[in-house]
């Protein structure tokens, strides 16, 4: 049910941001007591976290489906290629809330919220690597995660500042390394 | 070493005896800290002026008056607060205090049993019970009733004595509880046994996690608790979803 309120809040984010106003409007939409806002100890930041997680879940579904649909004798996708696609796909999912996402990102980096946000992000990177075909358990595990995290982070920040629609350009250049 | 108090002393009678000196005893027992606990509790409840609040076992009005004040600070138009208690003596004390403060028009006082509330379903935004639920014979029934009368999305909040996990502190706390409090009861209220009963009921009450489970069993979601003063008191919350 908490999920339902957060989902409903997304409708209001464009007009009211990642805030308790959006939460309250969602609560009203669902005809619940206003007292239920007490569930959201981190306030509007919870909407941002929820949004972030739901996009991560969507990406995982896509990657899992792609894996299911792959022909057994099809050639292996080069890892760099896979990573580029995954990151690009994931970042493009944020387009609907593009205008407000930089606010959302700032909110989830707040010290109170950051631990949850970091955990979600780490899971995302792990998932991407898993589907990329990485089965390593040695020290490379850490360096690979750090490198993808860094690439993702830089690309996202670049994207948030980029006013044009041509995201493909910088997505390509950064992940070819 | 511990004298077992007579089981026949019903809750109603106990509170009938202690009603008059209830406030004084609370101050003496907790060295005034109960006021801070209650202030914090109401701040956590954060009732908005439009909320319909029900305070159960709130006879003398401590929580209800604070709820009202909180709402009043936001807006001069406030919803009425319903106070329910099993004991008419406690309710009388509360009503008198409200009259003296000139705020009695904002409260509805009703005699009733937490296990079977004479109130309709889906009515309240907030249900509070402070230092009352440990005296209920069937806690699960009180929790079910709380669930029933709350609106969907409504908040359940309970302030109650709980378990002090720290072994050093709990020893000190035990000695204070069993050796000092009943004696204070005798000196201030002229009643040793009632306060011995109170102290024992605190020990019998489920610990924080166990109580949280009971709240979840009643149907509440997002159940959580917060310890105050190392666990001497705890605030449990849950939402009807």
PDB file of N, CA, C and O in Angstrom, chain B residues 140-187:
ATOM      1  N   UNK B 140      -4.936  -8.243  22.249  1.00  0.00           N
ATOM      2  CA  UNK B 140      -5.224  -8.432  20.832  1.00  0.00           C
ATOM      3  C   UNK B 140      -6.583  -7.850  20.456  1.00  0.00           C
ATOM      4  O   UNK B 140      -6.759  -7.318  19.354  1.00  0.00           O
ATOM      5  N   UNK B 141      -7.535  -7.948  21.376  1.00  0.00           N
ATOM      6  CA  UNK B 141      -8.864  -7.391  21.084  1.00  0.00           C
ATOM      7  C   UNK B 141      -8.812  -5.868  21.009  1.00  0.00           C
ATOM      8  O   UNK B 141      -9.467  -5.248  20.182  1.00  0.00           O
ATOM      9  N   UNK B 142      -8.035  -5.277  21.925  1.00  0.00           N
ATOM     10  CA  UNK B 142      -7.902  -3.816  21.896  1.00  0.00           C
ATOM     11  C   UNK B 142      -7.266  -3.374  20.584  1.00  0.00           C
ATOM     12  O   UNK B 142      -7.678  -2.376  19.986  1.00  0.00           O
ATOM     13  N   UNK B 143      -6.275  -4.136  20.123  1.00  0.00           N
ATOM     14  CA  UNK B 143      -5.614  -3.796  18.865  1.00  0.00           C
ATOM     15  C   UNK B 143      -6.575  -3.948  17.685  1.00  0.00           C
ATOM     16  O   UNK B 143      -6.589  -3.119  16.774  1.00  0.00           O
ATOM     17  N   UNK B 144      -7.386  -5.002  17.707  1.00  0.00           N
ATOM     18  CA  UNK B 144      -8.371  -5.185  16.635  1.00  0.00           C
ATOM     19  C   UNK B 144      -9.382  -4.049  16.613  1.00  0.00           C
ATOM     20  O   UNK B 144      -9.766  -3.568  15.547  1.00  0.00           O
ATOM     21  N   UNK B 145      -9.801  -3.639  17.795  1.00  0.00           N
ATOM     22  CA  UNK B 145     -10.741  -2.524  17.874  1.00  0.00           C
ATOM     23  C   UNK B 145     -10.113  -1.246  17.330  1.00  0.00           C
ATOM     24  O   UNK B 145     -10.761  -0.465  16.635  1.00  0.00           O
ATOM     25  N   UNK B 146      -8.854  -1.031  17.687  1.00  0.00           N
ATOM     26  CA  UNK B 146      -8.146   0.146  17.183  1.00  0.00           C
ATOM     27  C   UNK B 146      -8.141   0.119  15.667  1.00  0.00           C
ATOM     28  O   UNK B 146      -8.415   1.129  15.009  1.00  0.00           O
ATOM     29  N   UNK B 147      -7.855  -1.063  15.120  1.00  0.00           N
ATOM     30  CA  UNK B 147      -7.821  -1.202  13.666  1.00  0.00           C
ATOM     31  C   UNK B 147      -9.180  -0.890  13.065  1.00  0.00           C
ATOM     32  O   UNK B 147      -9.299  -0.179  12.066  1.00  0.00           O
ATOM     33  N   UNK B 148     -10.209  -1.405  13.708  1.00  0.00           N
ATOM     34  CA  UNK B 148     -11.569  -1.243  13.174  1.00  0.00           C
ATOM     35  C   UNK B 148     -11.995   0.221  13.106  1.00  0.00           C
ATOM     36  O   UNK B 148     -12.549   0.676  12.102  1.00  0.00           O
ATOM     37  N   UNK B 149     -11.746   0.964  14.191  1.00  0.00           N
ATOM     38  CA  UNK B 149     -12.267   2.339  14.223  1.00  0.00           C
ATOM     39  C   UNK B 149     -11.420   3.344  13.458  1.00  0.00           C
ATOM     40  O   UNK B 149     -11.848   4.475  13.233  1.00  0.00           O
ATOM     41  N   UNK B 150     -10.228   2.945  13.061  1.00  0.00           N
ATOM     42  CA  UNK B 150      -9.380   3.858  12.284  1.00  0.00           C
ATOM     43  C   UNK B 150      -9.820   3.889  10.832  1.00  0.00           C
ATOM     44  O   UNK B 150     -10.277   2.890  10.276  1.00  0.00           O
ATOM     45  N   UNK B 151      -9.646   5.052  10.205  1.00  0.00           N
ATOM     46  CA  UNK B 151      -9.910   5.158   8.775  1.00  0.00           C
ATOM     47  C   UNK B 151      -8.798   4.429   8.033  1.00  0.00           C
ATOM     48  O   UNK B 151      -7.695   4.280   8.564  1.00  0.00           O
ATOM     49  N   UNK B 152      -9.034   4.029   6.777  1.00  0.00           N
ATOM     50  CA  UNK B 152      -7.925   3.499   5.973  1.00  0.00           C
ATOM     51  C   UNK B 152      -6.839   4.564   5.866  1.00  0.00           C
ATOM     52  O   UNK B 152      -7.130   5.728   5.564  1.00  0.00           O
ATOM     53  N   UNK B 153      -5.612   4.184   6.133  1.00  0.00           N
ATOM     54  CA  UNK B 153      -4.528   5.161   6.149  1.00  0.00           C
ATOM     55  C   UNK B 153      -4.306   5.749   7.532  1.00  0.00           C
ATOM     56  O   UNK B 153      -3.337   6.474   7.771  1.00  0.00           O
ATOM     57  N   UNK B 154      -5.202   5.453   8.455  1.00  0.00           N
ATOM     58  CA  UNK B 154      -5.114   6.031   9.794  1.00  0.00           C
ATOM     59  C   UNK B 154      -3.948   5.473  10.599  1.00  0.00           C
ATOM     60  O   UNK B 154      -3.431   4.394  10.334  1.00  0.00           O
ATOM     61  N   UNK B 155      -3.556   6.232  11.622  1.00  0.00           N
ATOM     62  CA  UNK B 155      -2.361   5.910  12.396  1.00  0.00           C
ATOM     63  C   UNK B 155      -2.686   5.462  13.812  1.00  0.00           C
ATOM     64  O   UNK B 155      -3.478   6.107  14.498  1.00  0.00           O
ATOM     65  N   UNK B 156      -2.045   4.374  14.218  1.00  0.00           N
ATOM     66  CA  UNK B 156      -2.169   3.852  15.577  1.00  0.00           C
ATOM     67  C   UNK B 156      -0.908   4.220  16.337  1.00  0.00           C
ATOM     68  O   UNK B 156       0.204   4.028  15.834  1.00  0.00           O
ATOM     69  N   UNK B 157      -1.045   4.770  17.531  1.00  0.00           N
ATOM     70  CA  UNK B 157       0.149   5.091  18.309  1.00  0.00           C
ATOM     71  C   UNK B 157      -0.031   4.680  19.754  1.00  0.00           C
ATOM     72  O   UNK B 157      -1.039   5.001  20.367  1.00  0.00           O
ATOM     73  N   UNK B 158       0.969   4.012  20.275  1.00  0.00           N
ATOM     74  CA  UNK B 158       0.892   3.538  21.645  1.00  0.00           C
ATOM     75  C   UNK B 158       2.129   3.964  22.410  1.00  0.00           C
ATOM     76  O   UNK B 158       3.252   3.769  21.956  1.00  0.00           O
ATOM     77  N   UNK B 159       1.921   4.561  23.567  1.00  0.00           N
ATOM     78  CA  UNK B 159       3.013   4.936  24.465  1.00  0.00           C
ATOM     79  C   UNK B 159       2.894   4.027  25.672  1.00  0.00           C
ATOM     80  O   UNK B 159       1.854   3.984  26.320  1.00  0.00           O
ATOM     81  N   UNK B 160       3.953   3.287  25.953  1.00  0.00           N
ATOM     82  CA  UNK B 160       3.811   2.308  27.034  1.00  0.00           C
ATOM     83  C   UNK B 160       5.169   1.964  27.628  1.00  0.00           C
ATOM     84  O   UNK B 160       6.208   2.055  26.965  1.00  0.00           O
ATOM     85  N   UNK B 161       5.114   1.552  28.874  1.00  0.00           N
ATOM     86  CA  UNK B 161       6.340   1.086  29.523  1.00  0.00           C
ATOM     87  C   UNK B 161       6.829  -0.155  28.781  1.00  0.00           C
ATOM     88  O   UNK B 161       6.039  -0.970  28.339  1.00  0.00           O
ATOM     89  N   UNK B 162       8.144  -0.276  28.697  1.00  0.00           N
ATOM     90  CA  UNK B 162       8.643  -1.410  27.941  1.00  0.00           C
ATOM     91  C   UNK B 162       9.894  -1.992  28.578  1.00  0.00           C
ATOM     92  O   UNK B 162      10.156  -1.773  29.768  1.00  0.00           O
ATOM     93  N   UNK B 163      10.665  -2.689  27.769  1.00  0.00           N
ATOM     94  CA  UNK B 163      11.795  -3.441  28.292  1.00  0.00           C
ATOM     95  C   UNK B 163      13.100  -2.647  28.174  1.00  0.00           C
ATOM     96  O   UNK B 163      13.380  -2.051  27.147  1.00  0.00           O
ATOM     97  N   UNK B 164      13.874  -2.667  29.244  1.00  0.00           N
ATOM     98  CA  UNK B 164      15.182  -2.026  29.210  1.00  0.00           C
ATOM     99  C   UNK B 164      16.213  -3.102  28.898  1.00  0.00           C
ATOM    100  O   UNK B 164      16.529  -3.931  29.744  1.00  0.00           O
ATOM    101  N   UNK B 165      16.734  -3.115  27.683  1.00  0.00           N
ATOM    102  CA  UNK B 165      17.638  -4.214  27.314  1.00  0.00           C
ATOM    103  C   UNK B 165      18.981  -4.175  28.045  1.00  0.00           C
ATOM    104  O   UNK B 165      19.549  -5.201  28.333  1.00  0.00           O
ATOM    105  N   UNK B 166      19.434  -2.976  28.346  1.00  0.00           N
ATOM    106  CA  UNK B 166      20.736  -2.848  28.988  1.00  0.00           C
ATOM    107  C   UNK B 166      20.715  -3.484  30.383  1.00  0.00           C
ATOM    108  O   UNK B 166      19.974  -3.043  31.245  1.00  0.00           O
ATOM    109  N   UNK B 167      21.541  -4.525  30.614  1.00  0.00           N
ATOM    110  CA  UNK B 167      21.459  -5.279  31.877  1.00  0.00           C
ATOM    111  C   UNK B 167      21.797  -4.458  33.118  1.00  0.00           C
ATOM    112  O   UNK B 167      21.195  -4.648  34.167  1.00  0.00           O
ATOM    113  N   UNK B 168      22.736  -3.560  32.993  1.00  0.00           N
ATOM    114  CA  UNK B 168      23.099  -2.746  34.150  1.00  0.00           C
ATOM    115  C   UNK B 168      21.945  -1.828  34.533  1.00  0.00           C
ATOM    116  O   UNK B 168      21.508  -1.787  35.681  1.00  0.00           O
ATOM    117  N   UNK B 169      21.427  -1.130  33.521  1.00  0.00           N
ATOM    118  CA  UNK B 169      20.322  -0.203  33.786  1.00  0.00           C
ATOM    119  C   UNK B 169      19.080  -0.936  34.260  1.00  0.00           C
ATOM    120  O   UNK B 169      18.350  -0.454  35.118  1.00  0.00           O
ATOM    121  N   UNK B 170      18.848  -2.131  33.700  1.00  0.00           N
ATOM    122  CA  UNK B 170      17.609  -2.822  34.049  1.00  0.00           C
ATOM    123  C   UNK B 170      17.622  -3.267  35.510  1.00  0.00           C
ATOM    124  O   UNK B 170      16.589  -3.322  36.160  1.00  0.00           O
ATOM    125  N   UNK B 171      18.809  -3.554  36.032  1.00  0.00           N
ATOM    126  CA  UNK B 171      18.880  -3.926  37.453  1.00  0.00           C
ATOM    127  C   UNK B 171      18.485  -2.759  38.337  1.00  0.00           C
ATOM    128  O   UNK B 171      17.716  -2.908  39.286  1.00  0.00           O
ATOM    129  N   UNK B 172      19.021  -1.590  38.000  1.00  0.00           N
ATOM    130  CA  UNK B 172      18.701  -0.382  38.766  1.00  0.00           C
ATOM    131  C   UNK B 172      17.205  -0.098  38.654  1.00  0.00           C
ATOM    132  O   UNK B 172      16.528   0.212  39.624  1.00  0.00           O
ATOM    133  N   UNK B 173      16.699  -0.239  37.452  1.00  0.00           N
ATOM    134  CA  UNK B 173      15.291   0.022  37.176  1.00  0.00           C
ATOM    135  C   UNK B 173      14.394  -0.918  37.961  1.00  0.00           C
ATOM    136  O   UNK B 173      13.379  -0.518  38.533  1.00  0.00           O
ATOM    137  N   UNK B 174      14.770  -2.198  38.010  1.00  0.00           N
ATOM    138  CA  UNK B 174      14.000  -3.172  38.777  1.00  0.00           C
ATOM    139  C   UNK B 174      13.954  -2.811  40.251  1.00  0.00           C
ATOM    140  O   UNK B 174      12.905  -2.833  40.883  1.00  0.00           O
ATOM    141  N   UNK B 175      15.118  -2.501  40.793  1.00  0.00           N
ATOM    142  CA  UNK B 175      15.168  -2.169  42.220  1.00  0.00           C
ATOM    143  C   UNK B 175      14.278  -0.960  42.499  1.00  0.00           C
ATOM    144  O   UNK B 175      13.509  -0.932  43.452  1.00  0.00           O
ATOM    145  N   UNK B 176      14.395   0.027  41.648  1.00  0.00           N
ATOM    146  CA  UNK B 176      13.570   1.233  41.826  1.00  0.00           C
ATOM    147  C   UNK B 176      12.092   0.871  41.757  1.00  0.00           C
ATOM    148  O   UNK B 176      11.287   1.280  42.596  1.00  0.00           O
ATOM    149  N   UNK B 177      11.727   0.088  40.751  1.00  0.00           N
ATOM    150  CA  UNK B 177      10.321  -0.271  40.545  1.00  0.00           C
ATOM    151  C   UNK B 177       9.749  -1.030  41.726  1.00  0.00           C
ATOM    152  O   UNK B 177       8.696  -0.688  42.252  1.00  0.00           O
ATOM    153  N   UNK B 178      10.433  -2.068  42.131  1.00  0.00           N
ATOM    154  CA  UNK B 178       9.829  -2.941  43.143  1.00  0.00           C
ATOM    155  C   UNK B 178      10.000  -2.441  44.562  1.00  0.00           C
ATOM    156  O   UNK B 178       9.166  -2.700  45.423  1.00  0.00           O
ATOM    157  N   UNK B 179      11.096  -1.735  44.805  1.00  0.00           N
ATOM    158  CA  UNK B 179      11.339  -1.300  46.183  1.00  0.00           C
ATOM    159  C   UNK B 179      10.845   0.102  46.470  1.00  0.00           C
ATOM    160  O   UNK B 179      10.390   0.384  47.567  1.00  0.00           O
ATOM    161  N   UNK B 180      10.922   0.968  45.487  1.00  0.00           N
ATOM    162  CA  UNK B 180      10.601   2.372  45.768  1.00  0.00           C
ATOM    163  C   UNK B 180       9.161   2.750  45.428  1.00  0.00           C
ATOM    164  O   UNK B 180       8.475   3.381  46.223  1.00  0.00           O
ATOM    165  N   UNK B 181       8.727   2.347  44.255  1.00  0.00           N
ATOM    166  CA  UNK B 181       7.421   2.817  43.780  1.00  0.00           C
ATOM    167  C   UNK B 181       6.235   2.444  44.678  1.00  0.00           C
ATOM    168  O   UNK B 181       5.413   3.314  44.996  1.00  0.00           O
ATOM    169  N   UNK B 182       6.115   1.190  45.095  1.00  0.00           N
ATOM    170  CA  UNK B 182       4.966   0.889  45.965  1.00  0.00           C
ATOM    171  C   UNK B 182       5.006   1.678  47.281  1.00  0.00           C
ATOM    172  O   UNK B 182       3.959   2.047  47.815  1.00  0.00           O
ATOM    173  N   UNK B 183       6.200   1.925  47.754  1.00  0.00           N
ATOM    174  CA  UNK B 183       6.323   2.706  48.993  1.00  0.00           C
ATOM    175  C   UNK B 183       5.859   4.139  48.765  1.00  0.00           C
ATOM    176  O   UNK B 183       5.131   4.713  49.574  1.00  0.00           O
ATOM    177  N   UNK B 184       6.256   4.696  47.639  1.00  0.00           N
ATOM    178  CA  UNK B 184       5.766   6.021  47.259  1.00  0.00           C
ATOM    179  C   UNK B 184       4.239   6.004  47.174  1.00  0.00           C
ATOM    180  O   UNK B 184       3.569   6.944  47.593  1.00  0.00           O
ATOM    181  N   UNK B 185       3.725   4.917  46.628  1.00  0.00           N
ATOM    182  CA  UNK B 185       2.279   4.765  46.512  1.00  0.00           C
ATOM    183  C   UNK B 185       1.616   4.837  47.870  1.00  0.00           C
ATOM    184  O   UNK B 185       0.569   5.467  48.047  1.00  0.00           O
ATOM    185  N   UNK B 186       2.258   4.192  48.832  1.00  0.00           N
ATOM    186  CA  UNK B 186       1.706   4.204  50.179  1.00  0.00           C
ATOM    187  C   UNK B 186       1.764   5.597  50.775  1.00  0.00           C
ATOM    188  O   UNK B 186       0.801   6.084  51.361  1.00  0.00           O
ATOM    189  N   UNK B 187       2.886   6.258  50.583  1.00  0.00           N
ATOM    190  CA  UNK B 187       3.076   7.566  51.200  1.00  0.00           C
ATOM    191  C   UNK B 187       2.205   8.645  50.559  1.00  0.00           C
ATOM    192  O   UNK B 187       1.629   9.474  51.243  1.00  0.00           O
TER     193      UNK B 187
END
